[in-house]
Amino acid sequence: MIVLVGILVVVAGFATRRHPLLVVGAAGVITGLLGGLSPTKVLEAFGTGFASSRSVTLFVVALPVIGLLERHGLQDQARTLMNRLAKVSAGRLLAIYLVIRQLGAALGLTALGGHAQAVRPMIAPMAEAAAERRHGRLSDRARERLRSFAASTDTVGLFFGEDCFLAVGSILLITGFVNATYHTDLEPVRLALWAVPTAICATLVHGARLLHLDRALARDLPAPGAADSRVAEVGK
Amino acid sequence: MIKVEWLYWLLGAVFLAMAAQMAADRSNPKRLGSAAFWGLLGASFVYGTWVADKSAPAAPLGAAVLAMICLAGFGFTGRGTPATTTPEQRAASAARLGSRLFIPALILPLVALACATLLKGVHLGAGPLLQPGSETLLGLGLGVLAALAVALPLTRERNPAVALHAGRALVEAMGWTLLLPQLLAVLGSIFQSAGVGTQVGRLTTHFLPDGSRFAAVVLYCLGMALFTVVMGNAFAAFPVMTAAIGWPVLITRLHGHPPVVLAVGMLAGFCGTLATPMAANFNLVPAALLELKDQYGPIKAQLPTAGALLVCNIAIMSLFAF
């Protein structure tokens, strides 16, 4: 029972807005000690846990290339390109990216996209340029909202696409944990198959919200031209 | 055979080189603390190789992890003002290079794709070319090297250190949030070895209305989501909730179909990930990367989707698992 104090530490630490790293470190140390590990064993648990989870931080190797390209105008060029593409609204652009991201992740290409690799250098500037073309200068609030939705599109697409692929971390975690703990032999491919219904729901739900985003932006910032034409229509 | 550990050494070397740059960066008021933090991280990535294959003691690595936590947690790290190009220079460079700038950005995923699919079964001599099970990660690493090999001549940068500087600017902008996801995975493994799962199981079976299938499904899905919100990581919540209710109640007692229960249970946890600042890499890091004033902006954009998909997951599990 007493090992549950670790969970309380995480909840309390987070609720009182302590530094997240300190919360995680304290929760790990306390849980380990209460779970009957000696101080040396606690250090070993931190060490082995760190060594086996290094792949989580691996995306950092892409940052020097991205930084170099940005230094030489990658974001500017993404905007320029987007300005040339007529008629694709910000919401439709993000919806297209959602589908591409999901399909890519479902094929195991989780590195095809990502916040550092794709959203910051390409997707967000493209969506902004599309919105600017349609609505004129964006207010700070609209810009924040658009960027937030750009970030959310990548995350939702990745989460509900990747589990359809059998060699992904979460699927391997499920089979690894269950097969080791309960002495069964569950196949990754059967789990991946049952991730498909939720993936379809995710496309429909988030896609619909992205398509609605254009209308929400228009409500926030009626472009002068658009407002005039509406008046004209009412006049008819 | 190309091993995934080489990629970890490359990343370790990148962190160490950035730490050296930080130590010399007088525009950073906390340059020594920052250099110590990222230097330790780089050394840990290299040393981790021998901890992973159990040929070196794990305790020193654990001590290094706690030292990094303290360095960042008590505010000894900071960021400098990196020298970069002006907006005018960027616009001029974009006008000169045009869409050729996209070539390296596309080479990266294309090489990753080629490694994960075409090169996956390729053998060189006796063994496979890429370490089995790590083809996608290795593809990412090789993709970065290929993209860099194209980007440097394209941008007429002769010195690769320029890329390192540009990458360091992004790393410093993200700061310690960059390391939080990995530490959450560490916390999850400690929770599991300390027996947190079995304890939660005793609690939930105590409170569960006996035999009610729908209540059990809701409890498992909601529990995965809420636990993930707290832990910031569905991977950390999954062993706990599955040992608590997923396996003993839904599969053993109510005879649920294991692949449906477990796959959908994990996806219910992902709904929680969409909604929590503890999932720093998916929610806070993008806010920092996109320079948002409201660091909870991405979470606010995701909340309605997360809620709807949690309902979908409960429905899918109720319909197909029994």
PDB file of C-alpha atoms in Angstrom, chain A:
ATOM      1  CA  MET A   1       0.000   0.000   0.000  1.00  0.00           C
ATOM      2  CA  ILE A   2       2.776   2.382   0.974  1.00  0.00           C
ATOM      3  CA  VAL A   3       4.360   2.333  -2.528  1.00  0.00           C
ATOM      4  CA  LEU A   4       1.347   4.345  -3.746  1.00  0.00           C
ATOM      5  CA  VAL A   5       2.862   7.376  -1.980  1.00  0.00           C
ATOM      6  CA  GLY A   6       4.960   7.779  -5.156  1.00  0.00           C
ATOM      7  CA  ILE A   7       1.792   8.473  -7.150  1.00  0.00           C
ATOM      8  CA  LEU A   8       0.689  10.985  -4.518  1.00  0.00           C
ATOM      9  CA  VAL A   9       4.077  12.708  -4.835  1.00  0.00           C
ATOM     10  CA  VAL A  10       3.557  13.077  -8.594  1.00  0.00           C
ATOM     11  CA  VAL A  11      -0.005  14.395  -8.181  1.00  0.00           C
ATOM     12  CA  ALA A  12       0.863  16.782  -5.358  1.00  0.00           C
ATOM     13  CA  GLY A  13       4.061  17.958  -7.027  1.00  0.00           C
ATOM     14  CA  PHE A  14       2.300  18.654 -10.259  1.00  0.00           C
ATOM     15  CA  ALA A  15      -0.730  20.285  -8.616  1.00  0.00           C
ATOM     16  CA  THR A  16       1.510  22.697  -6.683  1.00  0.00           C
ATOM     17  CA  ARG A  17       3.515  23.464  -9.848  1.00  0.00           C
ATOM     18  CA  ARG A  18       6.868  22.248  -8.570  1.00  0.00           C
ATOM     19  CA  HIS A  19       9.629  21.808 -11.119  1.00  0.00           C
ATOM     20  CA  PRO A  20       8.624  18.697 -13.141  1.00  0.00           C
ATOM     21  CA  LEU A  21      12.133  17.219 -13.111  1.00  0.00           C
ATOM     22  CA  LEU A  22      12.304  17.454  -9.313  1.00  0.00           C
ATOM     23  CA  VAL A  23       8.831  15.891  -9.034  1.00  0.00           C
ATOM     24  CA  VAL A  24       9.830  12.944 -11.214  1.00  0.00           C
ATOM     25  CA  GLY A  25      13.151  12.486  -9.409  1.00  0.00           C
ATOM     26  CA  ALA A  26      11.579  12.664  -5.938  1.00  0.00           C
ATOM     27  CA  ALA A  27       8.739  10.280  -6.906  1.00  0.00           C
ATOM     28  CA  GLY A  28      11.243   7.758  -8.263  1.00  0.00           C
ATOM     29  CA  VAL A  29      13.508   7.882  -5.213  1.00  0.00           C
ATOM     30  CA  ILE A  30      10.602   7.705  -2.723  1.00  0.00           C
ATOM     31  CA  THR A  31       8.849   4.859  -4.575  1.00  0.00           C
ATOM     32  CA  GLY A  32      12.074   2.884  -4.804  1.00  0.00           C
ATOM     33  CA  LEU A  33      12.911   3.287  -1.110  1.00  0.00           C
ATOM     34  CA  LEU A  34       9.340   2.512   0.013  1.00  0.00           C
ATOM     35  CA  GLY A  35       9.321  -0.482  -2.322  1.00  0.00           C
ATOM     36  CA  GLY A  36      12.169  -1.929  -0.280  1.00  0.00           C
ATOM     37  CA  LEU A  37      15.111  -1.076  -2.539  1.00  0.00           C
ATOM     38  CA  SER A  38      18.416  -0.030  -0.967  1.00  0.00           C
ATOM     39  CA  PRO A  39      19.802   3.407  -1.957  1.00  0.00           C
ATOM     40  CA  THR A  40      22.280   1.714  -4.324  1.00  0.00           C
ATOM     41  CA  LYS A  41      19.459  -0.289  -5.925  1.00  0.00           C
ATOM     42  CA  VAL A  42      17.486   2.936  -6.419  1.00  0.00           C
ATOM     43  CA  LEU A  43      20.452   4.472  -8.255  1.00  0.00           C
ATOM     44  CA  GLU A  44      20.720   1.298 -10.357  1.00  0.00           C
ATOM     45  CA  ALA A  45      16.998   1.487 -11.196  1.00  0.00           C
ATOM     46  CA  PHE A  46      17.472   5.071 -12.429  1.00  0.00           C
ATOM     47  CA  GLY A  47      20.545   4.043 -14.431  1.00  0.00           C
ATOM     48  CA  THR A  48      19.071   1.001 -16.172  1.00  0.00           C
ATOM     49  CA  GLY A  49      15.805   2.871 -16.815  1.00  0.00           C
ATOM     50  CA  PHE A  50      17.728   5.721 -18.433  1.00  0.00           C
ATOM     51  CA  ALA A  51      19.893   3.429 -20.562  1.00  0.00           C
ATOM     52  CA  SER A  52      16.909   1.489 -21.927  1.00  0.00           C
ATOM     53  CA  SER A  53      14.824   4.584 -22.742  1.00  0.00           C
ATOM     54  CA  ARG A  54      17.445   6.561 -24.714  1.00  0.00           C
ATOM     55  CA  SER A  55      15.524   6.160 -27.972  1.00  0.00           C
ATOM     56  CA  VAL A  56      12.885   8.586 -26.619  1.00  0.00           C
ATOM     57  CA  THR A  57      15.397  11.469 -26.877  1.00  0.00           C
ATOM     58  CA  LEU A  58      16.870  10.417 -30.231  1.00  0.00           C
ATOM     59  CA  PHE A  59      14.926  13.022 -32.244  1.00  0.00           C
ATOM     60  CA  VAL A  60      17.484  15.632 -31.127  1.00  0.00           C
ATOM     61  CA  VAL A  61      19.965  14.437 -33.800  1.00  0.00           C
ATOM     62  CA  ALA A  62      17.712  16.084 -36.412  1.00  0.00           C
ATOM     63  CA  LEU A  63      17.890  19.542 -34.811  1.00  0.00           C
ATOM     64  CA  PRO A  64      21.266  20.664 -36.303  1.00  0.00           C
ATOM     65  CA  VAL A  65      20.014  20.077 -39.877  1.00  0.00           C
ATOM     66  CA  ILE A  66      16.709  21.812 -39.148  1.00  0.00           C
ATOM     67  CA  GLY A  67      18.524  24.705 -37.467  1.00  0.00           C
ATOM     68  CA  LEU A  68      20.902  25.066 -40.425  1.00  0.00           C
ATOM     69  CA  LEU A  69      18.054  25.128 -42.945  1.00  0.00           C
ATOM     70  CA  GLU A  70      16.101  27.638 -40.864  1.00  0.00           C
ATOM     71  CA  ARG A  71      19.160  29.867 -40.701  1.00  0.00           C
ATOM     72  CA  HIS A  72      19.021  29.961 -44.468  1.00  0.00           C
ATOM     73  CA  GLY A  73      15.333  30.753 -44.763  1.00  0.00           C
ATOM     74  CA  LEU A  74      13.416  27.442 -44.728  1.00  0.00           C
ATOM     75  CA  GLN A  75      10.415  28.994 -42.978  1.00  0.00           C
ATOM     76  CA  ASP A  76      10.378  31.965 -45.367  1.00  0.00           C
ATOM     77  CA  GLN A  77      10.427  29.640 -48.329  1.00  0.00           C
ATOM     78  CA  ALA A  78       7.561  27.546 -46.901  1.00  0.00           C
ATOM     79  CA  ARG A  79       5.491  30.724 -46.649  1.00  0.00           C
ATOM     80  CA  THR A  80       6.390  31.777 -50.183  1.00  0.00           C
ATOM     81  CA  LEU A  81       5.435  28.379 -51.547  1.00  0.00           C
ATOM     82  CA  MET A  82       2.153  28.382 -49.668  1.00  0.00           C
ATOM     83  CA  ASN A  83       1.323  31.831 -50.970  1.00  0.00           C
ATOM     84  CA  ARG A  84       1.586  30.451 -54.475  1.00  0.00           C
ATOM     85  CA  LEU A  85      -0.812  27.591 -53.783  1.00  0.00           C
ATOM     86  CA  ALA A  86      -4.250  29.045 -54.258  1.00  0.00           C
ATOM     87  CA  LYS A  87      -7.460  27.980 -52.566  1.00  0.00           C
ATOM     88  CA  VAL A  88      -6.072  25.645 -49.898  1.00  0.00           C
ATOM     89  CA  SER A  89      -7.346  27.061 -46.606  1.00  0.00           C
ATOM     90  CA  ALA A  90      -5.460  26.670 -43.332  1.00  0.00           C
ATOM     91  CA  GLY A  91      -7.977  24.125 -42.012  1.00  0.00           C
ATOM     92  CA  ARG A  92      -7.870  22.013 -45.172  1.00  0.00           C
ATOM     93  CA  LEU A  93      -4.088  22.129 -45.223  1.00  0.00           C
ATOM     94  CA  LEU A  94      -3.946  20.834 -41.641  1.00  0.00           C
ATOM     95  CA  ALA A  95      -6.567  18.175 -42.396  1.00  0.00           C
ATOM     96  CA  ILE A  96      -4.439  16.963 -45.329  1.00  0.00           C
ATOM     97  CA  TYR A  97      -1.394  16.881 -43.042  1.00  0.00           C
ATOM     98  CA  LEU A  98      -3.387  14.896 -40.443  1.00  0.00           C
ATOM     99  CA  VAL A  99      -4.180  12.169 -42.974  1.00  0.00           C
ATOM    100  CA  ILE A 100      -0.590  12.060 -44.293  1.00  0.00           C
ATOM    101  CA  ARG A 101       0.805  11.905 -40.756  1.00  0.00           C
ATOM    102  CA  GLN A 102      -1.568   9.079 -39.774  1.00  0.00           C
ATOM    103  CA  LEU A 103      -0.869   7.024 -42.876  1.00  0.00           C
ATOM    104  CA  GLY A 104       2.873   7.544 -42.474  1.00  0.00           C
ATOM    105  CA  ALA A 105       2.792   6.498 -38.815  1.00  0.00           C
ATOM    106  CA  ALA A 106       0.618   3.495 -39.682  1.00  0.00           C
ATOM    107  CA  LEU A 107       3.366   2.381 -42.076  1.00  0.00           C
ATOM    108  CA  GLY A 108       5.916   2.707 -39.280  1.00  0.00           C
ATOM    109  CA  LEU A 109       7.259   6.050 -40.496  1.00  0.00           C
ATOM    110  CA  THR A 110       6.959   7.870 -37.193  1.00  0.00           C
ATOM    111  CA  ALA A 111       9.981   9.996 -38.176  1.00  0.00           C
ATOM    112  CA  LEU A 112       8.044  11.263 -41.209  1.00  0.00           C
ATOM    113  CA  GLY A 113       6.856  14.460 -39.563  1.00  0.00           C
ATOM    114  CA  GLY A 114       7.227  15.647 -35.990  1.00  0.00           C
ATOM    115  CA  HIS A 115       7.114  19.004 -34.249  1.00  0.00           C
ATOM    116  CA  ALA A 116      10.794  19.848 -34.697  1.00  0.00           C
ATOM    117  CA  GLN A 117      11.198  18.276 -38.136  1.00  0.00           C
ATOM    118  CA  ALA A 118       7.963  19.307 -39.875  1.00  0.00           C
ATOM    119  CA  VAL A 119       5.550  21.465 -37.860  1.00  0.00           C
ATOM    120  CA  ARG A 120       7.917  24.286 -36.919  1.00  0.00           C
ATOM    121  CA  PRO A 121       9.774  24.582 -40.212  1.00  0.00           C
ATOM    122  CA  MET A 122       6.934  23.825 -42.638  1.00  0.00           C
ATOM    123  CA  ILE A 123       3.385  23.077 -41.494  1.00  0.00           C
ATOM    124  CA  ALA A 124       2.837  25.999 -39.095  1.00  0.00           C
ATOM    125  CA  PRO A 125       4.259  28.677 -41.444  1.00  0.00           C
ATOM    126  CA  MET A 126       2.244  27.212 -44.342  1.00  0.00           C
ATOM    127  CA  ALA A 127      -0.985  27.279 -42.311  1.00  0.00           C
ATOM    128  CA  GLU A 128      -0.285  30.840 -41.215  1.00  0.00           C
ATOM    129  CA  ALA A 129       0.373  31.979 -44.761  1.00  0.00           C
ATOM    130  CA  ALA A 130      -2.863  30.313 -45.901  1.00  0.00           C
ATOM    131  CA  ALA A 131      -4.847  32.015 -43.141  1.00  0.00           C
ATOM    132  CA  GLU A 132      -3.208  35.378 -43.890  1.00  0.00           C
ATOM    133  CA  ARG A 133      -4.113  35.084 -47.543  1.00  0.00           C
ATOM    134  CA  ARG A 134      -7.729  34.517 -46.656  1.00  0.00           C
ATOM    135  CA  HIS A 135      -8.200  36.708 -43.589  1.00  0.00           C
ATOM    136  CA  GLY A 136      -5.472  39.342 -43.884  1.00  0.00           C
ATOM    137  CA  ARG A 137      -3.192  40.115 -40.959  1.00  0.00           C
ATOM    138  CA  LEU A 138      -3.721  37.656 -38.098  1.00  0.00           C
ATOM    139  CA  SER A 139      -4.330  38.821 -34.550  1.00  0.00           C
ATOM    140  CA  ASP A 140      -2.005  37.377 -31.905  1.00  0.00           C
ATOM    141  CA  ARG A 141      -4.878  35.265 -30.609  1.00  0.00           C
ATOM    142  CA  ALA A 142      -5.653  33.800 -34.024  1.00  0.00           C
ATOM    143  CA  ARG A 143      -1.973  33.107 -34.672  1.00  0.00           C
ATOM    144  CA  GLU A 144      -1.614  31.291 -31.331  1.00  0.00           C
ATOM    145  CA  ARG A 145      -4.732  29.269 -32.038  1.00  0.00           C
ATOM    146  CA  LEU A 146      -3.562  28.315 -35.505  1.00  0.00           C
ATOM    147  CA  ARG A 147      -0.131  27.237 -34.251  1.00  0.00           C
ATOM    148  CA  SER A 148      -1.748  25.268 -31.408  1.00  0.00           C
ATOM    149  CA  PHE A 149      -3.897  23.410 -33.920  1.00  0.00           C
ATOM    150  CA  ALA A 150      -0.852  22.775 -36.118  1.00  0.00           C
ATOM    151  CA  ALA A 151       0.896  21.173 -33.116  1.00  0.00           C
ATOM    152  CA  SER A 152      -2.220  19.168 -32.215  1.00  0.00           C
ATOM    153  CA  THR A 153      -2.538  17.833 -35.771  1.00  0.00           C
ATOM    154  CA  ASP A 154       0.899  16.266 -35.645  1.00  0.00           C
ATOM    155  CA  THR A 155       0.310  14.752 -32.196  1.00  0.00           C
ATOM    156  CA  VAL A 156      -3.144  13.316 -32.947  1.00  0.00           C
ATOM    157  CA  GLY A 157      -1.968  11.961 -36.295  1.00  0.00           C
ATOM    158  CA  LEU A 158       1.047  10.269 -34.728  1.00  0.00           C
ATOM    159  CA  PHE A 159      -0.777   8.827 -31.692  1.00  0.00           C
ATOM    160  CA  PHE A 160      -3.675   7.291 -33.582  1.00  0.00           C
ATOM    161  CA  GLY A 161      -1.678   6.171 -36.568  1.00  0.00           C
ATOM    162  CA  GLU A 162       1.382   4.524 -35.070  1.00  0.00           C
ATOM    163  CA  ASP A 163      -0.458   1.813 -33.135  1.00  0.00           C
ATOM    164  CA  CYS A 164      -1.606   0.317 -36.435  1.00  0.00           C
ATOM    165  CA  PHE A 165       2.069  -0.508 -37.014  1.00  0.00           C
ATOM    166  CA  LEU A 166       3.312  -3.575 -35.209  1.00  0.00           C
ATOM    167  CA  ALA A 167       6.915  -2.611 -34.524  1.00  0.00           C
ATOM    168  CA  VAL A 168       6.117   0.586 -32.662  1.00  0.00           C
ATOM    169  CA  GLY A 169       7.069   1.187 -29.020  1.00  0.00           C
ATOM    170  CA  SER A 170       3.597   1.029 -27.516  1.00  0.00           C
ATOM    171  CA  ILE A 171       2.716  -2.248 -29.253  1.00  0.00           C
ATOM    172  CA  LEU A 172       6.048  -3.748 -28.217  1.00  0.00           C
ATOM    173  CA  LEU A 173       5.457  -2.513 -24.679  1.00  0.00           C
ATOM    174  CA  ILE A 174       2.038  -4.217 -24.552  1.00  0.00           C
ATOM    175  CA  THR A 175       3.262  -7.582 -25.859  1.00  0.00           C
ATOM    176  CA  GLY A 176       6.458  -7.409 -23.808  1.00  0.00           C
ATOM    177  CA  PHE A 177       4.639  -6.652 -20.568  1.00  0.00           C
ATOM    178  CA  VAL A 178       1.760  -9.093 -20.992  1.00  0.00           C
ATOM    179  CA  ASN A 179       3.821 -11.986 -22.326  1.00  0.00           C
ATOM    180  CA  ALA A 180       6.394 -11.640 -19.554  1.00  0.00           C
ATOM    181  CA  THR A 181       3.902 -11.111 -16.739  1.00  0.00           C
ATOM    182  CA  TYR A 182       1.102 -13.529 -17.677  1.00  0.00           C
ATOM    183  CA  HIS A 183       3.073 -16.142 -19.675  1.00  0.00           C
ATOM    184  CA  THR A 184       0.991 -15.843 -22.850  1.00  0.00           C
ATOM    185  CA  ASP A 185       2.191 -15.305 -26.388  1.00  0.00           C
ATOM    186  CA  LEU A 186       0.286 -12.424 -27.849  1.00  0.00           C
ATOM    187  CA  GLU A 187       1.251 -11.443 -31.424  1.00  0.00           C
ATOM    188  CA  PRO A 188       1.947  -7.735 -32.109  1.00  0.00           C
ATOM    189  CA  VAL A 189       0.026  -7.897 -35.394  1.00  0.00           C
ATOM    190  CA  ARG A 190      -3.265  -8.782 -33.657  1.00  0.00           C
ATOM    191  CA  LEU A 191      -2.954  -5.750 -31.409  1.00  0.00           C
ATOM    192  CA  ALA A 192      -2.117  -3.486 -34.335  1.00  0.00           C
ATOM    193  CA  LEU A 193      -5.291  -4.610 -36.122  1.00  0.00           C
ATOM    194  CA  TRP A 194      -7.460  -3.550 -33.184  1.00  0.00           C
ATOM    195  CA  ALA A 195      -5.935  -0.065 -33.229  1.00  0.00           C
ATOM    196  CA  VAL A 196      -7.585   0.584 -36.617  1.00  0.00           C
ATOM    197  CA  PRO A 197     -11.146   1.446 -35.402  1.00  0.00           C
ATOM    198  CA  THR A 198      -9.835   4.161 -33.058  1.00  0.00           C
ATOM    199  CA  ALA A 199      -7.554   5.476 -35.830  1.00  0.00           C
ATOM    200  CA  ILE A 200     -10.572   5.956 -38.094  1.00  0.00           C
ATOM    201  CA  CYS A 201     -12.472   7.737 -35.302  1.00  0.00           C
ATOM    202  CA  ALA A 202      -9.463  10.038 -34.771  1.00  0.00           C
ATOM    203  CA  THR A 203      -9.365  11.000 -38.467  1.00  0.00           C
ATOM    204  CA  LEU A 204     -13.071  11.815 -38.439  1.00  0.00           C
ATOM    205  CA  VAL A 205     -13.133  13.718 -35.132  1.00  0.00           C
ATOM    206  CA  HIS A 206      -9.957  15.796 -35.462  1.00  0.00           C
ATOM    207  CA  GLY A 207     -10.365  16.226 -39.226  1.00  0.00           C
ATOM    208  CA  ALA A 208     -13.834  17.681 -38.723  1.00  0.00           C
ATOM    209  CA  ARG A 209     -12.510  20.066 -36.082  1.00  0.00           C
ATOM    210  CA  LEU A 210      -9.719  21.220 -38.434  1.00  0.00           C
ATOM    211  CA  LEU A 211     -12.176  21.884 -41.230  1.00  0.00           C
ATOM    212  CA  HIS A 212     -14.254  23.870 -38.744  1.00  0.00           C
ATOM    213  CA  LEU A 213     -11.153  25.924 -37.843  1.00  0.00           C
ATOM    214  CA  ASP A 214     -11.489  28.088 -40.979  1.00  0.00           C
ATOM    215  CA  ARG A 215     -14.950  29.179 -39.907  1.00  0.00           C
ATOM    216  CA  ALA A 216     -13.736  29.852 -36.361  1.00  0.00           C
ATOM    217  CA  LEU A 217     -10.878  32.000 -37.707  1.00  0.00           C
ATOM    218  CA  ALA A 218     -13.267  33.876 -39.974  1.00  0.00           C
ATOM    219  CA  ARG A 219     -15.451  34.645 -36.961  1.00  0.00           C
ATOM    220  CA  ASP A 220     -12.432  35.977 -35.074  1.00  0.00           C
ATOM    221  CA  LEU A 221     -11.128  38.074 -37.954  1.00  0.00           C
ATOM    222  CA  PRO A 222     -13.629  38.931 -40.636  1.00  0.00           C
ATOM    223  CA  ALA A 223     -11.518  40.070 -43.599  1.00  0.00           C
ATOM    224  CA  PRO A 224     -12.599  43.520 -44.856  1.00  0.00           C
ATOM    225  CA  GLY A 225     -13.411  42.119 -48.296  1.00  0.00           C
ATOM    226  CA  ALA A 226     -15.413  39.209 -46.900  1.00  0.00           C
ATOM    227  CA  ALA A 227     -17.444  41.502 -44.653  1.00  0.00           C
ATOM    228  CA  ASP A 228     -18.322  43.744 -47.618  1.00  0.00           C
ATOM    229  CA  SER A 229     -19.516  40.878 -49.753  1.00  0.00           C
ATOM    230  CA  ARG A 230     -21.699  39.611 -46.924  1.00  0.00           C
ATOM    231  CA  VAL A 231     -23.348  43.012 -46.689  1.00  0.00           C
ATOM    232  CA  ALA A 232     -23.847  42.976 -50.434  1.00  0.00           C
ATOM    233  CA  GLU A 233     -25.504  39.588 -50.270  1.00  0.00           C
ATOM    234  CA  VAL A 234     -27.856  40.734 -47.545  1.00  0.00           C
ATOM    235  CA  GLY A 235     -28.651  43.698 -49.797  1.00  0.00           C
ATOM    236  CA  LYS A 236     -29.786  41.387 -52.560  1.00  0.00           C
TER     237      LYS A 236
END
